[in-house]
Short mmCIF file of C-alpha atoms and ligand atoms in Angstrom, two decimals:
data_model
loop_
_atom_site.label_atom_id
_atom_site.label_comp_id
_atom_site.label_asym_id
_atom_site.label_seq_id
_atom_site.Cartn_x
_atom_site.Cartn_y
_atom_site.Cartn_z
CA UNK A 140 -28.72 -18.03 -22.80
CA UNK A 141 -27.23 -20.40 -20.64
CA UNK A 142 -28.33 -24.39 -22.01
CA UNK A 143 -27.80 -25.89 -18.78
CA UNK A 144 -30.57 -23.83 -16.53
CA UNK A 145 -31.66 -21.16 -19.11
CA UNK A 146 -30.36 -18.11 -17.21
CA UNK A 147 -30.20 -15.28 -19.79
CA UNK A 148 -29.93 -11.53 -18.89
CA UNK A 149 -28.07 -10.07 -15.92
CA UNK A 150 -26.01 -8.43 -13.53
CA UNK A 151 -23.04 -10.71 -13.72
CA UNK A 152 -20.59 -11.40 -16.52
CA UNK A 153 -18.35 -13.81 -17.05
CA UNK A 154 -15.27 -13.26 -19.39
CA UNK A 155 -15.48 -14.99 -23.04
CA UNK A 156 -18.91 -16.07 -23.06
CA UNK A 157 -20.81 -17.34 -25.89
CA UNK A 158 -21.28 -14.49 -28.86
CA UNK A 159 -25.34 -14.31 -28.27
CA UNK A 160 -24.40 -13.22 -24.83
CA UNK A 161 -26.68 -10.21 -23.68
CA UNK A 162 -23.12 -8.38 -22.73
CA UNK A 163 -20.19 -7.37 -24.54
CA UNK A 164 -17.28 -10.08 -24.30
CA UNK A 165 -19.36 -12.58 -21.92
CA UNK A 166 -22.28 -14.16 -21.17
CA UNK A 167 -24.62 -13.00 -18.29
CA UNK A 168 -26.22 -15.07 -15.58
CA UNK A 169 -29.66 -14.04 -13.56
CA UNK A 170 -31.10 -15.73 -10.05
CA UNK A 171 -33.93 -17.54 -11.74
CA UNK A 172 -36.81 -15.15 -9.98
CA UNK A 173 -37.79 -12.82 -12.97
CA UNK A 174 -40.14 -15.09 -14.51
CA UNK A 175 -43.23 -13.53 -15.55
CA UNK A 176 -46.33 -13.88 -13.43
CA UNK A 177 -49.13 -14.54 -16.05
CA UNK A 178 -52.34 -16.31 -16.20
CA UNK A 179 -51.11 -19.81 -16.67
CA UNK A 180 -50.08 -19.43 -12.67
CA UNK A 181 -53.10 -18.06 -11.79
CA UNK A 182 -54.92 -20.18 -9.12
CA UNK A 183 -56.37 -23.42 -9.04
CA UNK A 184 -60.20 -22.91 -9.31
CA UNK A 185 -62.24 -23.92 -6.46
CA UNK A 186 -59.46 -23.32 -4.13
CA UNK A 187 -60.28 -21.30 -0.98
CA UNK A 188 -58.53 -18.39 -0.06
CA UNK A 189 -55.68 -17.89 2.29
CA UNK A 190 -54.94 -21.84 2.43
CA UNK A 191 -51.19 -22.80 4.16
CA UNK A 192 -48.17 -24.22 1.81
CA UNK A 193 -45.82 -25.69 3.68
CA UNK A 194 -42.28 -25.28 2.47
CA UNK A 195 -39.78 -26.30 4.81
CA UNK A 196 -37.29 -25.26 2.33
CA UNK A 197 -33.15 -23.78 3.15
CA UNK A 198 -33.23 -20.31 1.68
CA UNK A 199 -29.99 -20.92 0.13
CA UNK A 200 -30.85 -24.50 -0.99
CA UNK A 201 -30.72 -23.31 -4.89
CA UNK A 202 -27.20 -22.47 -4.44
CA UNK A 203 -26.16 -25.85 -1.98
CA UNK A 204 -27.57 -27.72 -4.80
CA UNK A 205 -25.27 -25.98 -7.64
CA UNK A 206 -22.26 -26.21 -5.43
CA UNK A 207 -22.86 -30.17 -4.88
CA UNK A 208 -22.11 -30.22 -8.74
CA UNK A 209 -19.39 -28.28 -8.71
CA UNK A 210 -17.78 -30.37 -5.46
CA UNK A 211 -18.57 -33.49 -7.37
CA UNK A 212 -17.57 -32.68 -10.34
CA UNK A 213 -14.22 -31.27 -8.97
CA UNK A 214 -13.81 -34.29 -7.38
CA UNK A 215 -13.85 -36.48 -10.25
CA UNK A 216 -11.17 -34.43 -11.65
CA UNK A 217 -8.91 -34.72 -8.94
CA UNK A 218 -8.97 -30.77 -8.09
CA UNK A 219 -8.01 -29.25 -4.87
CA UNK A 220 -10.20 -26.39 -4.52
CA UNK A 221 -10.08 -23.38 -2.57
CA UNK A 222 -12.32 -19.98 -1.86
CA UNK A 223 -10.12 -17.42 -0.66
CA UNK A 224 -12.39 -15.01 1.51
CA UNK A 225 -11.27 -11.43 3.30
CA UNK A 226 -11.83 -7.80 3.06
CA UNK A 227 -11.18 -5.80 -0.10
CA UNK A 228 -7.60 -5.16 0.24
CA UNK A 229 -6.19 -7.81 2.24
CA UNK A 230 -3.78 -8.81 -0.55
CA UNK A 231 -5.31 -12.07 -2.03
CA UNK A 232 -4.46 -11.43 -5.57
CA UNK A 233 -0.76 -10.53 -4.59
CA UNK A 234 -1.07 -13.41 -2.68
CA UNK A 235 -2.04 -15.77 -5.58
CA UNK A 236 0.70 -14.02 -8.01
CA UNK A 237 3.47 -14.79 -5.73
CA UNK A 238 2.04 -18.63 -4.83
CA UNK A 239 1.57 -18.75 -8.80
CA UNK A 240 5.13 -17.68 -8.82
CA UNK A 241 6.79 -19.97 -6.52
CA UNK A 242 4.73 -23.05 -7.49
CA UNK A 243 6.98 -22.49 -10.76
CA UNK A 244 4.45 -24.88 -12.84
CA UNK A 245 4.53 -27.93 -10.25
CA UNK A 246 0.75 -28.64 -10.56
CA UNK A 247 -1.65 -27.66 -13.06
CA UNK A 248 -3.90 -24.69 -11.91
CA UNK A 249 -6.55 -21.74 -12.90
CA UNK A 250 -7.64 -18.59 -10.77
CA UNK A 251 -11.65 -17.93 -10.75
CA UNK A 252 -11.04 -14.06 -9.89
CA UNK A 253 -14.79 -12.36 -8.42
CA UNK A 254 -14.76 -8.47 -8.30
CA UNK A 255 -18.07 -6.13 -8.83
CA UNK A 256 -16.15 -4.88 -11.77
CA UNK A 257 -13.05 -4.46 -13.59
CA UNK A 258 -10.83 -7.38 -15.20
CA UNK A 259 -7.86 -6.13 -13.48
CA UNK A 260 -7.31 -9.34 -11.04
CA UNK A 261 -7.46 -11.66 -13.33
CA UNK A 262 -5.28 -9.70 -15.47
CA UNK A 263 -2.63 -10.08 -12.97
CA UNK A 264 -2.89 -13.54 -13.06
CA UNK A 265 -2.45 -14.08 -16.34
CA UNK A 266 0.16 -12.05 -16.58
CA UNK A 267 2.27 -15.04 -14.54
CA UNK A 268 1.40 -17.21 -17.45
CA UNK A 269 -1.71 -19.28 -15.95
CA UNK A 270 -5.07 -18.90 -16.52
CA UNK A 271 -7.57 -16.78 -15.00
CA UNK A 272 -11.55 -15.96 -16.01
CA UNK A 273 -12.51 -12.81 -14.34
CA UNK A 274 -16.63 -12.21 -12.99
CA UNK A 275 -17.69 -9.70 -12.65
CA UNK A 276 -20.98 -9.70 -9.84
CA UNK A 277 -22.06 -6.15 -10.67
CA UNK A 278 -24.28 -5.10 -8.05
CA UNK A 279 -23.76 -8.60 -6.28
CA UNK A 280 -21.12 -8.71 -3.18
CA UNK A 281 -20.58 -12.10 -3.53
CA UNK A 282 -19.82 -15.06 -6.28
CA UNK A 283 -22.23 -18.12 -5.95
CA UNK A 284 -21.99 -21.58 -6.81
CA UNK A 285 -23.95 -21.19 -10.20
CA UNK A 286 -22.04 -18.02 -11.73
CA UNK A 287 -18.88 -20.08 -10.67
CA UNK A 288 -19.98 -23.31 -12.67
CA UNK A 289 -20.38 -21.26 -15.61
CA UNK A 290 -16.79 -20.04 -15.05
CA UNK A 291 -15.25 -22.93 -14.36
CA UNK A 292 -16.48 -24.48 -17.72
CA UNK A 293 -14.54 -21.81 -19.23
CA UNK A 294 -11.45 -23.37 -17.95
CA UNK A 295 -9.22 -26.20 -19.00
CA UNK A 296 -8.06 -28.24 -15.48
CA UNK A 297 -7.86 -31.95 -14.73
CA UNK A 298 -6.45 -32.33 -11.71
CA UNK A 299 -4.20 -29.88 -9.75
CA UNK A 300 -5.34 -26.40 -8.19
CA UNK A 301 -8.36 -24.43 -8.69
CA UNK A 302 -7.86 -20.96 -6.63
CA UNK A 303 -11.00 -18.99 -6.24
CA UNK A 304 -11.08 -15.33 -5.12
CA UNK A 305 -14.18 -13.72 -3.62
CA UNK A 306 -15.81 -10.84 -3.78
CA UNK A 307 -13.86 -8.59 -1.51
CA UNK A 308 -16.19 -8.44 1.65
CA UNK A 309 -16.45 -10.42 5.55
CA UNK A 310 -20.31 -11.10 5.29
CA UNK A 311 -22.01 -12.23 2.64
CA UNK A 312 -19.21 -14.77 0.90
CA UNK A 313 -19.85 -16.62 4.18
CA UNK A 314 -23.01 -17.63 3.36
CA UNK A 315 -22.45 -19.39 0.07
CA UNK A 316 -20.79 -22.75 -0.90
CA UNK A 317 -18.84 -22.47 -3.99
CA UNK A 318 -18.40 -26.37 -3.78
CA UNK A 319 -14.62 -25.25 -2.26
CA UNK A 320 -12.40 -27.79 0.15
CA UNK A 321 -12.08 -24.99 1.85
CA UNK A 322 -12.61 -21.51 2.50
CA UNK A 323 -9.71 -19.47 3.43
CA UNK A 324 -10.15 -16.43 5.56
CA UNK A 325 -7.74 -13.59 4.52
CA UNK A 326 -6.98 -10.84 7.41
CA UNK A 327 -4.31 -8.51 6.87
CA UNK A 328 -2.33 -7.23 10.07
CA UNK A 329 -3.44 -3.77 9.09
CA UNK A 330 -7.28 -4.74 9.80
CA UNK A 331 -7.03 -4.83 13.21
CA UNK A 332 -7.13 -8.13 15.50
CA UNK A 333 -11.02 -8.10 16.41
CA UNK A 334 -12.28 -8.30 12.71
CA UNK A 335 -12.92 -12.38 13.88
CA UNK A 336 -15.22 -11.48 16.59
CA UNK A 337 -16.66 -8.60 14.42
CA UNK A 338 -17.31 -11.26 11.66
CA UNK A 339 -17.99 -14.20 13.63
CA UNK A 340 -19.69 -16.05 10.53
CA UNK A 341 -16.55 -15.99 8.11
CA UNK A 342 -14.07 -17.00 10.69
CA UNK A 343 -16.29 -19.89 11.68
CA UNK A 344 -16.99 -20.47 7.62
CA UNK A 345 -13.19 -21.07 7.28
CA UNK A 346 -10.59 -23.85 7.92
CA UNK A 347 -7.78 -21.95 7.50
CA UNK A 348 -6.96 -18.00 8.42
CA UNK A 349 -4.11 -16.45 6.75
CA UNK A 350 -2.74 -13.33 8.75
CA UNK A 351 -0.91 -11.29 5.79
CA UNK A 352 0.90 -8.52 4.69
CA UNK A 353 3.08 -9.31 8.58
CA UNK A 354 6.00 -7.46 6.70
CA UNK A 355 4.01 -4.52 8.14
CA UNK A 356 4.17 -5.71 12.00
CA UNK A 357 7.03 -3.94 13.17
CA UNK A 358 5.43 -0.68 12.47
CA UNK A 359 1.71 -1.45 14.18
CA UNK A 360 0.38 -2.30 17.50
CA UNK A 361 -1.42 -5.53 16.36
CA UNK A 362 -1.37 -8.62 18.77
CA UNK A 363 -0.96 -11.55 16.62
CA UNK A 364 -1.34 -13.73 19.77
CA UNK A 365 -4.95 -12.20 20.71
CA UNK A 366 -5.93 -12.29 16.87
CA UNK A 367 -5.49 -15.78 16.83
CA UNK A 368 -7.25 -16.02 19.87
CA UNK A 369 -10.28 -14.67 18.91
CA UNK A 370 -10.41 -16.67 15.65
CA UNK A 371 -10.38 -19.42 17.93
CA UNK A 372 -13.35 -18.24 20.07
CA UNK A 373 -15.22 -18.00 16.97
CA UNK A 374 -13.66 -21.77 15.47
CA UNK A 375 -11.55 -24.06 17.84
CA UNK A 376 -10.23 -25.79 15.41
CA UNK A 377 -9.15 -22.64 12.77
CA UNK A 378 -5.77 -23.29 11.28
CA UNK A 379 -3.02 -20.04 11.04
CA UNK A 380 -0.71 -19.92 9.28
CA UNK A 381 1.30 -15.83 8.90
CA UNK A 382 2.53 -15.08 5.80
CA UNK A 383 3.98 -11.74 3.81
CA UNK A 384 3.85 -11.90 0.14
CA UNK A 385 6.22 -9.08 0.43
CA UNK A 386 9.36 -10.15 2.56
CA UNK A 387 8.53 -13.88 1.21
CA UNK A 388 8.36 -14.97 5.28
CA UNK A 389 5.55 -17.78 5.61
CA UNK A 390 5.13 -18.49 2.30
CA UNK A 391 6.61 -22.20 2.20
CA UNK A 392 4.51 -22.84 5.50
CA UNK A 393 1.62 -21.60 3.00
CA UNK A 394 2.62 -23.49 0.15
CA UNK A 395 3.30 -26.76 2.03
CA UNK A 396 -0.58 -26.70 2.65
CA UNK A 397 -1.81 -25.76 -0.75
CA UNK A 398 0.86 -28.48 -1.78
CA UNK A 399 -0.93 -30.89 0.83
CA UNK A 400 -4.18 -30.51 -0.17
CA UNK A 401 -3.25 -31.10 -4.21
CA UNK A 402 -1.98 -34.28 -3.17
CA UNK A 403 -4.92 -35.73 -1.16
CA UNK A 404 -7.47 -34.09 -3.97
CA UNK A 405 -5.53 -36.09 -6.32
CA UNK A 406 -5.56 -39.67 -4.78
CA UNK A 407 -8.36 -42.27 -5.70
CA UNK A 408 -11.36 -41.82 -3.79
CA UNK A 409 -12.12 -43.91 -0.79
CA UNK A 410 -15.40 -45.10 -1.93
CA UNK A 411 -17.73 -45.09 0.88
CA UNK B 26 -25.65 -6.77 1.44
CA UNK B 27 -26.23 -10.14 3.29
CA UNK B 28 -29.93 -9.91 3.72
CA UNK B 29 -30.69 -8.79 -0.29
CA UNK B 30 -29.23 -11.85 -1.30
CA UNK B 31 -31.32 -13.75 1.50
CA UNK B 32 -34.44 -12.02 -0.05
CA UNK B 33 -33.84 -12.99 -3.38
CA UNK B 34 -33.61 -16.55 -2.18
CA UNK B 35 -36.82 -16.43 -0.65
CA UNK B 36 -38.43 -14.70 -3.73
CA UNK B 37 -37.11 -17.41 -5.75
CA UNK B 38 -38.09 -20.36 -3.31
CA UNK B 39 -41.89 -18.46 -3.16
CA UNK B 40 -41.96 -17.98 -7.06
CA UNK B 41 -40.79 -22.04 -7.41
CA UNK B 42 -44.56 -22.96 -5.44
CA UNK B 43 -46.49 -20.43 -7.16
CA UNK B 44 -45.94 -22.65 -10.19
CA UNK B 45 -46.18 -25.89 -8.46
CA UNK B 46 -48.60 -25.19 -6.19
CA UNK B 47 -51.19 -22.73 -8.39
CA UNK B 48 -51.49 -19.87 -6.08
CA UNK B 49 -51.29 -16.07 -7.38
CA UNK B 50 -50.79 -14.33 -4.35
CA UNK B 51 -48.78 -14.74 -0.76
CA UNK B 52 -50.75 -13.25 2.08
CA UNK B 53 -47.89 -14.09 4.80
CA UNK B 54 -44.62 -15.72 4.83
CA UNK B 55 -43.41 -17.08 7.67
CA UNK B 56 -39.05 -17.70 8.23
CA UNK B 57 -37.28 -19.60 10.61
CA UNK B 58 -33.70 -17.45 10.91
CA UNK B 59 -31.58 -18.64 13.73
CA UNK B 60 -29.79 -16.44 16.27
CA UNK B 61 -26.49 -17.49 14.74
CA UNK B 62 -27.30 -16.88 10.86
CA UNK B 63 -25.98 -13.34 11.18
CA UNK B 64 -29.51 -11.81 9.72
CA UNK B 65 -30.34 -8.66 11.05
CA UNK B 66 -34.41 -9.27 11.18
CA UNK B 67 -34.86 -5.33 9.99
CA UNK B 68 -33.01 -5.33 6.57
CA UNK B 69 -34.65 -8.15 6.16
CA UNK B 70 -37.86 -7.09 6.08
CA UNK B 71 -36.33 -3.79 4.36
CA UNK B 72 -34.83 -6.01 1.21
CA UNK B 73 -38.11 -8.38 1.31
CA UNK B 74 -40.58 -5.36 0.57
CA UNK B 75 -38.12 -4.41 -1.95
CA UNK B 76 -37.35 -7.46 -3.86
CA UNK B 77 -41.41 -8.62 -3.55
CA UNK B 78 -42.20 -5.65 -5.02
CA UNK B 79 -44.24 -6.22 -8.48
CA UNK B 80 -44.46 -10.63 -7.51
CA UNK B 81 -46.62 -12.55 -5.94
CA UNK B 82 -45.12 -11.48 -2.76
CA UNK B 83 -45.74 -7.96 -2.93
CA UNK B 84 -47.28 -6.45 0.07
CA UNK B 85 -47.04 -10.34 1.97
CA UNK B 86 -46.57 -10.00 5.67
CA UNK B 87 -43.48 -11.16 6.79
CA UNK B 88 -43.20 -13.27 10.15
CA UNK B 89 -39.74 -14.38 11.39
CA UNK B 90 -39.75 -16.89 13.74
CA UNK B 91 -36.18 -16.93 15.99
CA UNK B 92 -34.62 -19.91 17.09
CA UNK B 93 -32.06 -20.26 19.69
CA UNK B 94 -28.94 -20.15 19.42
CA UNK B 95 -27.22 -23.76 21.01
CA UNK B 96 -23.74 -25.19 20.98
CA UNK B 97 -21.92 -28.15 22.09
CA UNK B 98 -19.08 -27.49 24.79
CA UNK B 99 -16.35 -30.32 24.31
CA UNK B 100 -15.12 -29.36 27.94
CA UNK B 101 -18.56 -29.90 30.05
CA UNK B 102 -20.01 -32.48 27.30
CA UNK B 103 -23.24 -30.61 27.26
CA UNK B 104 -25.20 -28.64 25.24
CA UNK B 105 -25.44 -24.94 26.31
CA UNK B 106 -27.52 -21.97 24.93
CA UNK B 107 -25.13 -19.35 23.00
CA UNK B 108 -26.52 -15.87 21.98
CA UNK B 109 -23.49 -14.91 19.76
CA UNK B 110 -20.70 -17.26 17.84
CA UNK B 111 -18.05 -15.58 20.52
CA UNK B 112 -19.57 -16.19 23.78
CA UNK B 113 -18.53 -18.41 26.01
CA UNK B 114 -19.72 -21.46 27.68
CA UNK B 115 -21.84 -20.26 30.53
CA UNK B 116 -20.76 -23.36 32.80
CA UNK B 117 -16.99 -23.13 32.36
CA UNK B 118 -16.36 -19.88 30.40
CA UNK B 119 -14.00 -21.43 28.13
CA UNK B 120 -14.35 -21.40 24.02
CA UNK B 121 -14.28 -25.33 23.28
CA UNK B 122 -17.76 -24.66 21.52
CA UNK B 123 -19.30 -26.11 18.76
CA UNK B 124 -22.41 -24.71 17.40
CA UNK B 125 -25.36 -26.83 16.95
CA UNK B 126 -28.61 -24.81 16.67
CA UNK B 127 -29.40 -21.45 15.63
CA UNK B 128 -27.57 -21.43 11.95
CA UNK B 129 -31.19 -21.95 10.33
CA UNK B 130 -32.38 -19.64 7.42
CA UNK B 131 -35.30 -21.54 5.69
CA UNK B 132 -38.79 -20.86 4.52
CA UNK B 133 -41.51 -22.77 6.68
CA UNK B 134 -44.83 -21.92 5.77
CA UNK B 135 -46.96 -19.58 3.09
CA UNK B 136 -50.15 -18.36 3.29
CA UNK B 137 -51.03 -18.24 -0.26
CA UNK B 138 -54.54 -17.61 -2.07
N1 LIG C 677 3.30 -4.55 2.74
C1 LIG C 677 2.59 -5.45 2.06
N2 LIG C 677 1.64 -5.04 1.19
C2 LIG C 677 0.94 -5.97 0.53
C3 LIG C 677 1.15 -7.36 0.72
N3 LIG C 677 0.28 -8.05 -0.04
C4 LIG C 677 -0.46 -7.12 -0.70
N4 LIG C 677 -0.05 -5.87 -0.37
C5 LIG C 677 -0.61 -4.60 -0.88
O1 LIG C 677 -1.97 -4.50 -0.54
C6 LIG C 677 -2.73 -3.84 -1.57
C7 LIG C 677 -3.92 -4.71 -1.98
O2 LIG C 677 -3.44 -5.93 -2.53
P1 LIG C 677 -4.31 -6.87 -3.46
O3 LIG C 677 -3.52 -8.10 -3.69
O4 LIG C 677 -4.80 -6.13 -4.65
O5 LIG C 677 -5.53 -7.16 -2.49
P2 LIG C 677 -6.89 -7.97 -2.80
O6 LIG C 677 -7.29 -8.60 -1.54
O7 LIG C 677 -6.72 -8.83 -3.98
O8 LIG C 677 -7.85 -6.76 -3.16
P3 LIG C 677 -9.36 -6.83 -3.78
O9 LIG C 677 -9.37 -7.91 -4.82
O10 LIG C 677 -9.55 -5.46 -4.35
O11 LIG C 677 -10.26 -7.12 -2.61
C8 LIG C 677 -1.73 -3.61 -2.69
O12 LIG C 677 -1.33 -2.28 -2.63
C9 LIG C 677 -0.59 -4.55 -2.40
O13 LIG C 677 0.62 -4.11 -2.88
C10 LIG C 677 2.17 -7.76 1.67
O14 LIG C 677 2.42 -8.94 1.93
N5 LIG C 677 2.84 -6.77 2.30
MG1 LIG C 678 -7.93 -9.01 -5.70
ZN1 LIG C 679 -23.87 -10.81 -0.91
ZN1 LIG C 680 -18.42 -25.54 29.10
#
């Protein structure tokens, strides 16, 4: 049971948890609705029926307010955080191994990997030498700002580069603040160029959109140009960057920005 | 699936009152979703009668109220009415567009007793 909001039993896991943990090897995390309905909620006596509550309330304010802790608390560390966003399959954990890879140590940094199951991404990544903490959603399709609190405690990182990869899928990851910089939009060239105006909300959810695997150009018919074009529609001011984890081509370009963003996360804050 | 999540929120936001509030059953629920959230009203409703089911919610009408999608074109310094993220301006036709409106997803009212 988790001692900061008392979640207990459910769907997700979180690699090394705490012993008592409801699931083997982790601890599990529930949305805070299965509370039981008994008498002590019952109704105010002498209340007439079908009165109006007004709520007024975000329907994802719950997980806004968990990922203004994490942004904060990131912040006071120094940490450049990122929440890398595609399709399953676009190659964001390749990705991340060769940017691990290349950044040969330079900066402090730990992967958040999010899959439905398996620890096989973050196995990857720790098989470069840094550290990873794999969760797992179950049936959830995308990580929240709460389940990634809990992971992030579960990592040692002052300052540097926190790398978080979603749940591979265009819609819902959209949705929900991790507490990220930014989110990154991952479209491989083998997607086809309209996935931005056939996922309007992610492209215009992200600051940056990588274009990868572009090893594979020479033997497709995607139009870069028009690709970019319709992020664009979606989010004037989407940045692009092309990159092949492959061939190597784009990857400074990529790095530079990662590189950028460590930098700025790291100077002392401009209090308001 | 976007709108199970969505659901769940509202469940939880619903569930939050009942305890403040002292009611033991929602009669009718009433959402504001904008044109540009990317809900699709029917699997909402679908995933609310599923995730309701055995709460205080269970059986609650649902009403979604739509608001208008609206963004800002830097080019002809207005305001313009948008009915998807990738339209274009309707004055000039170009894609200089910022959205303002239509993004909402919150609960509004209950009727509770
Ligand atoms: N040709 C080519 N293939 C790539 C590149 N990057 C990744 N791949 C391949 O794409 C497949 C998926 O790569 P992953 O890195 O596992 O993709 P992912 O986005 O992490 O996948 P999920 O986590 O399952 O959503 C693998 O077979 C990779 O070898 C690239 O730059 N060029
Ligand atoms: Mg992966
Ligand atoms: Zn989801
Ligand atoms: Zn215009």
């Amino acid at each position: 049971m988790c001692t900061v909001c008392g979640c207990g039993q459910g769907e997700t896991k979180i690699e090394g948890g705490p012993e008592h943990a409801h699931a083997p090897g982790g601890f599990s995390y529930a949305p805070h609705h299965h509370h039981h309905h008994g008498p002590e909620h019952a109704h105010a006596p002498g209340l007439p029926p079908g009165r109006m509550v007004q709520i007024e309330q975000d329907i994802l304010a719950k997980n806004n307010a968990y990922a203004g802790a994490n942004r904060k608390q990131w912040r006071e560390r120094g940490l450049f955080a990122i929440n890398l966003v595609s399709s399953p399959g676009s190659g964001k954990t390749t990705l991340l191994v060769e940017s691990i890879g290349r950044l040969a140590g330079r900066h402090p940094l730990a992967v958040i990997e999010g899959d439905q199951q398996t620890s096989n991404d973050a196995e990857r990544i720790r098989a470069t030498g840094a550290q990873a903490i794999q969760v797992n959603t179950g049936k959830g399709c995308h990580l929240d700002a709460h389940m990634v609190g809990h992971a992030f405690e579960r990592l040692d990182l002052q300052g540097g580069l926190l790398l978080i990869e979603n749940v591979g899928n265009l819609v819902c990851p959209a949705e929900f603040d991790l507490g990220e910089a930014h989110k990154v939009v991952i479209l491989s060239v083998t997607e086809g160029e309209d996935k931005p105006l056939k996922y309007p909300n992610m492209f215009a959810a992200s600051d940056l959109m990588l274009l990868t695997k572009t090893d594979l150009l020479p033997h497709l018919t995607f139009d870069v140009a028009r690709c970019i074009e319709y992020a664009r529609r979606v989010n004037p001011k989407i940045e692009v960057l092309q990159v092949s984890a492959k061939s190597g081509e784009g990857m400074d370009g990529w790095l530079a920005w990662l590189e950028r963003g460590v930098v700025g996360a790291g100077l002392p804050a401009i209090s308001a | 699936m976007h709108e199970m999540s969505l659901a769940e929120g509202v469940l939880q936001i619903i569930e939050d009152h009942a305890a403040k509030a002292g009611f033991s059953r929602v009669k009718t629920v009433w959402l504001e979703i904008g044109a540009l959230s990317g809900v699709e009203t029917e699997a909402m409703r679908f995933c609310f009668d599923a995730v309701t089911r055995g709460s205080v919610a269970e059986g609650a009408a649902l009403e979604i109220v739509a608001t208008p999608g609206s963004s800002w074109c830097m080019q002809c310094g207005v305001s313009v009415p948008v009915a998807e993220r990738y339209d274009p301006c309707p004055r000039c036709g170009g894609y200089q567009l910022q959205v303002q409106g239509g993004t909402e997803m919150r609960v509004k009212e209950l009727e509770v007793e």
